[in-house]
Amino acid sequence: MDGDRAKSAAARAARDLIEPQLAPDAVVGVGTGSTANLFIDALAEVRHKFDAAVSSSEASTERLRVHGIHVLDLNAAAAVAVYVDGADEVDPSRALIKGGGGALTREKIVAATAETFVCIVDDSKPVGRLGAFPLPVEVIPMARGLVARRLAGLGGQPVYRQGFVTDNGNVILDVHGLSIVDPDALEREIDHIPGVVTNGIFAAERPEVVLVGGPGGVERL
Ligand code: 5RP
């Protein structure tokens, strides 16, 4: 099974998993990236069963609207029943690295709002320990130098994502060379550096469910 088919299998399994929770007043949170795009396509097949979506990026908002799915501002949503999104790495404790697509801040906000977070990945994403994928950190532009020096002090090699501006008008540092032994502690430590908006470790906001698509079908972690 190639990567796209595995992602598609996980996306459709997530749609099937959440379908019983859909109701005329339900709001669904939607992530960002190629796997989330496949979920949006699958969700569109049941768009008559829920009220609206909240989105983690301008790109996902556009794709939802093309499918005729109403997109609400998060502040206008009374509750978000479930959030479905991909990831760049998943460890055995279900801690994640996210932000390869640069949408980590809005993703973390919607994940924190939702009652349940369902993560959908292909079988290249589970790892024994987080950190081979460079950790994205969203930074206020004027703090880029300070944050880079502090991240280097933590043992990483931060690389400025050239030519990329987040939906929030900020920049991304991708931190190479981290071996993340304690994701909860490192998430908190990086978030305390002045100028950091969010980092791509999702440990405080771990998904309740991870669906992994692969040659044998979809496995639930
Ligand atoms: C975007 C993300 C994505 O979920 C992550 O990069 C995985 O992307 P893909 O589904 O394309 O492999 O965090 O900010």
Short mmCIF file of C-alpha atoms and ligand atoms in Angstrom, two decimals:
data_model
loop_
_atom_site.label_atom_id
_atom_site.label_comp_id
_atom_site.label_asym_id
_atom_site.label_seq_id
_atom_site.Cartn_x
_atom_site.Cartn_y
_atom_site.Cartn_z
CA MET A 1 0.00 0.00 0.00
CA ASP A 2 1.49 3.38 -0.96
CA GLY A 3 1.44 6.40 1.35
CA ASP A 4 -1.58 8.07 -0.22
CA ARG A 5 -3.71 4.93 -0.04
CA ALA A 6 -2.68 4.40 3.60
CA LYS A 7 -3.57 8.03 4.43
CA SER A 8 -6.88 7.67 2.63
CA ALA A 9 -7.69 4.46 4.55
CA ALA A 10 -6.98 6.22 7.87
CA ALA A 11 -9.04 9.25 6.81
CA ARG A 12 -12.04 7.13 5.88
CA ALA A 13 -11.73 5.11 9.10
CA ALA A 14 -11.83 8.39 11.07
CA ARG A 15 -14.94 9.48 9.19
CA ASP A 16 -16.59 6.12 10.01
CA LEU A 17 -15.49 6.39 13.66
CA ILE A 18 -16.98 9.84 14.21
CA GLU A 19 -20.13 9.36 12.15
CA PRO A 20 -22.22 8.15 15.14
CA GLN A 21 -21.28 11.41 16.98
CA LEU A 22 -22.60 13.61 14.17
CA ALA A 23 -25.83 15.47 14.85
CA PRO A 24 -27.63 18.47 13.31
CA ASP A 25 -25.95 20.85 15.80
CA ALA A 26 -22.51 19.18 15.83
CA VAL A 27 -19.33 21.04 14.91
CA VAL A 28 -16.34 19.07 13.59
CA GLY A 29 -12.75 20.32 13.96
CA VAL A 30 -10.57 19.80 10.91
CA GLY A 31 -6.78 19.75 10.67
CA THR A 32 -4.32 20.60 7.94
CA GLY A 33 -2.13 18.65 5.49
CA SER A 34 -2.46 15.90 2.92
CA THR A 35 -4.08 13.39 5.32
CA ALA A 36 -6.48 16.02 6.68
CA ASN A 37 -7.37 16.89 3.08
CA LEU A 38 -8.39 13.27 2.50
CA PHE A 39 -10.46 13.42 5.69
CA ILE A 40 -12.22 16.56 4.42
CA ASP A 41 -13.07 14.72 1.20
CA ALA A 42 -14.48 11.78 3.20
CA LEU A 43 -16.34 14.11 5.58
CA ALA A 44 -18.03 15.81 2.64
CA GLU A 45 -19.90 12.56 1.94
CA VAL A 46 -21.77 12.99 5.27
CA ARG A 47 -22.03 16.81 5.31
CA HIS A 48 -25.83 16.64 5.75
CA LYS A 49 -25.31 14.95 9.17
CA PHE A 50 -23.63 17.86 11.03
CA ASP A 51 -23.89 21.62 11.28
CA ALA A 52 -20.45 23.04 10.49
CA ALA A 53 -16.69 22.71 10.72
CA VAL A 54 -14.01 24.75 12.45
CA SER A 55 -10.73 24.80 10.62
CA SER A 56 -7.04 24.93 11.58
CA SER A 57 -5.83 26.80 8.47
CA GLU A 58 -6.84 28.99 5.56
CA ALA A 59 -6.05 26.08 3.21
CA SER A 60 -8.42 23.67 4.99
CA THR A 61 -11.10 26.37 5.19
CA GLU A 62 -10.92 26.76 1.42
CA ARG A 63 -11.18 23.00 0.83
CA LEU A 64 -14.13 22.68 3.24
CA ARG A 65 -15.96 25.51 1.48
CA VAL A 66 -15.36 23.97 -1.95
CA HIS A 67 -17.18 20.88 -0.61
CA GLY A 68 -20.09 23.05 0.58
CA ILE A 69 -19.27 22.59 4.28
CA HIS A 70 -20.07 25.65 6.41
CA VAL A 71 -16.99 26.89 8.31
CA LEU A 72 -17.47 28.65 11.64
CA ASP A 73 -15.07 30.96 13.46
CA LEU A 74 -13.95 28.98 16.52
CA ASN A 75 -15.29 31.69 18.85
CA ALA A 76 -18.76 31.16 17.38
CA ALA A 77 -18.77 27.40 18.08
CA ALA A 78 -20.50 26.47 21.35
CA ALA A 79 -18.60 23.16 21.39
CA VAL A 80 -16.41 21.10 19.09
CA ALA A 81 -17.34 17.42 19.27
CA VAL A 82 -14.22 16.01 17.65
CA TYR A 83 -11.01 17.18 15.98
CA VAL A 84 -9.38 15.09 13.23
CA ASP A 85 -5.85 15.81 12.01
CA GLY A 86 -2.65 14.20 10.74
CA ALA A 87 0.81 14.25 12.32
CA ASP A 88 4.47 14.12 11.35
CA GLU A 89 5.46 11.65 14.09
CA VAL A 90 3.57 9.63 16.72
CA ASP A 91 5.30 7.97 19.67
CA PRO A 92 4.06 4.94 21.64
CA SER A 93 2.48 7.21 24.29
CA ARG A 94 0.53 9.02 21.52
CA ALA A 95 2.59 12.21 21.86
CA LEU A 96 2.98 13.87 18.46
CA ILE A 97 5.18 16.13 16.41
CA LYS A 98 3.02 18.34 14.20
CA GLY A 99 3.55 21.46 12.12
CA GLY A 100 5.22 20.17 8.98
CA GLY A 101 2.61 22.23 7.15
CA GLY A 102 3.14 25.19 9.47
CA ALA A 103 -0.38 25.20 10.95
CA LEU A 104 0.62 23.99 14.41
CA THR A 105 -0.74 26.90 16.45
CA ARG A 106 -4.28 26.81 15.12
CA GLU A 107 -4.13 23.01 15.18
CA LYS A 108 -3.25 23.02 18.87
CA ILE A 109 -6.01 25.53 19.65
CA VAL A 110 -8.69 23.46 17.91
CA ALA A 111 -7.34 20.22 19.43
CA ALA A 112 -7.54 21.80 22.89
CA THR A 113 -11.12 22.91 22.27
CA ALA A 114 -12.42 19.58 21.02
CA GLU A 115 -13.89 16.93 23.26
CA THR A 116 -12.00 14.20 21.37
CA PHE A 117 -8.88 14.36 19.16
CA VAL A 118 -8.53 11.65 16.50
CA CYS A 119 -5.11 11.53 14.78
CA ILE A 120 -4.84 9.93 11.34
CA VAL A 121 -1.51 8.84 9.88
CA ASP A 122 0.06 6.41 7.46
CA ASP A 123 2.42 3.75 8.75
CA SER A 124 5.55 5.88 8.13
CA LYS A 125 4.63 8.16 11.07
CA PRO A 126 4.82 5.96 14.21
CA VAL A 127 8.30 6.14 15.84
CA GLY A 128 9.89 4.80 19.00
CA ARG A 129 10.97 8.30 20.10
CA LEU A 130 10.05 11.74 18.73
CA GLY A 131 12.68 13.95 17.12
CA ALA A 132 13.92 12.56 13.82
CA PHE A 133 11.38 14.86 12.17
CA PRO A 134 12.58 18.46 12.73
CA LEU A 135 10.43 20.06 15.42
CA PRO A 136 8.52 23.11 14.07
CA VAL A 137 8.37 26.13 16.39
CA GLU A 138 6.20 29.14 15.49
CA VAL A 139 7.94 32.37 16.51
CA ILE A 140 7.10 36.09 16.59
CA PRO A 141 9.37 37.49 13.81
CA MET A 142 11.36 39.92 16.03
CA ALA A 143 12.24 37.06 18.44
CA ARG A 144 13.72 34.74 15.79
CA GLY A 145 17.36 35.25 16.88
CA LEU A 146 16.65 34.94 20.59
CA VAL A 147 14.54 31.83 20.18
CA ALA A 148 17.10 30.21 17.84
CA ARG A 149 19.86 30.74 20.44
CA ARG A 150 17.71 29.29 23.24
CA LEU A 151 16.77 26.27 21.10
CA ALA A 152 20.45 25.69 20.33
CA GLY A 153 21.02 25.78 24.10
CA LEU A 154 18.58 22.89 24.41
CA GLY A 155 20.74 20.85 22.03
CA GLY A 156 18.86 21.41 18.77
CA GLN A 157 19.90 22.95 15.46
CA PRO A 158 17.18 25.46 14.52
CA VAL A 159 16.74 26.19 10.81
CA TYR A 160 14.69 29.18 9.64
CA ARG A 161 11.91 28.04 7.25
CA GLN A 162 12.79 30.46 4.44
CA GLY A 163 9.98 32.22 2.61
CA PHE A 164 7.24 30.80 4.85
CA VAL A 165 4.80 32.93 6.86
CA THR A 166 2.15 31.26 9.03
CA ASP A 167 -1.56 32.11 8.82
CA ASN A 168 -0.89 34.16 11.98
CA GLY A 169 1.86 36.26 10.33
CA ASN A 170 4.74 34.56 12.14
CA VAL A 171 7.81 32.53 11.13
CA ILE A 172 8.83 28.91 11.73
CA LEU A 173 12.08 27.50 13.08
CA ASP A 174 12.51 23.77 12.33
CA VAL A 175 14.67 22.24 15.06
CA HIS A 176 16.89 19.37 13.93
CA GLY A 177 18.81 16.93 16.08
CA LEU A 178 16.49 16.64 19.07
CA SER A 179 15.94 13.25 20.69
CA ILE A 180 12.81 13.87 22.71
CA VAL A 181 12.91 11.70 25.81
CA ASP A 182 10.21 13.60 27.76
CA PRO A 183 7.76 15.25 25.31
CA ASP A 184 5.60 16.79 28.08
CA ALA A 185 8.58 18.54 29.71
CA LEU A 186 10.15 19.74 26.44
CA GLU A 187 6.80 21.08 25.18
CA ARG A 188 6.48 23.20 28.33
CA GLU A 189 10.14 24.32 28.28
CA ILE A 190 10.05 25.53 24.66
CA ASP A 191 6.72 27.30 25.17
CA HIS A 192 8.32 29.35 27.96
CA ILE A 193 10.95 30.93 25.66
CA PRO A 194 9.90 34.56 25.07
CA GLY A 195 8.69 34.95 21.48
CA VAL A 196 7.58 31.35 21.01
CA VAL A 197 3.93 31.17 19.98
CA THR A 198 3.64 27.37 19.92
CA ASN A 199 5.87 24.38 19.41
CA GLY A 200 4.93 21.28 17.45
CA ILE A 201 5.04 18.81 20.35
CA PHE A 202 1.47 17.74 21.09
CA ALA A 203 1.83 16.07 24.49
CA ALA A 204 -0.52 18.17 26.62
CA GLU A 205 -2.99 17.80 23.76
CA ARG A 206 -2.38 14.13 22.96
CA PRO A 207 -5.00 12.49 20.73
CA GLU A 208 -7.34 10.05 22.43
CA VAL A 209 -7.25 7.89 19.30
CA VAL A 210 -4.57 7.31 16.64
CA LEU A 211 -5.59 5.52 13.42
CA VAL A 212 -2.66 4.18 11.39
CA GLY A 213 -3.25 3.19 7.76
CA GLY A 214 -0.99 0.53 6.28
CA PRO A 215 -0.89 -2.57 4.08
CA GLY A 216 -2.87 -4.61 6.61
CA GLY A 217 -5.66 -2.03 6.85
CA VAL A 218 -6.16 0.50 9.63
CA GLU A 219 -4.79 -0.14 13.10
CA ARG A 220 -5.91 1.77 16.21
CA LEU A 221 -3.13 2.68 18.68
C1 5RP B 1 0.39 20.53 9.44
C2 5RP B 1 0.51 19.26 10.19
C3 5RP B 1 0.21 18.00 9.46
O1 5RP B 1 -0.77 17.31 10.17
C4 5RP B 1 1.45 17.17 9.37
O2 5RP B 1 2.46 17.94 8.75
C5 5RP B 1 1.20 15.88 8.56
O3 5RP B 1 0.96 16.22 7.23
P1 5RP B 1 0.57 15.15 6.14
O4 5RP B 1 -0.78 14.63 6.50
O5 5RP B 1 0.60 15.93 4.85
O6 5RP B 1 1.62 14.05 6.17
O7 5RP B 1 0.84 19.22 11.34
O8 5RP B 1 0.80 21.63 10.20
#
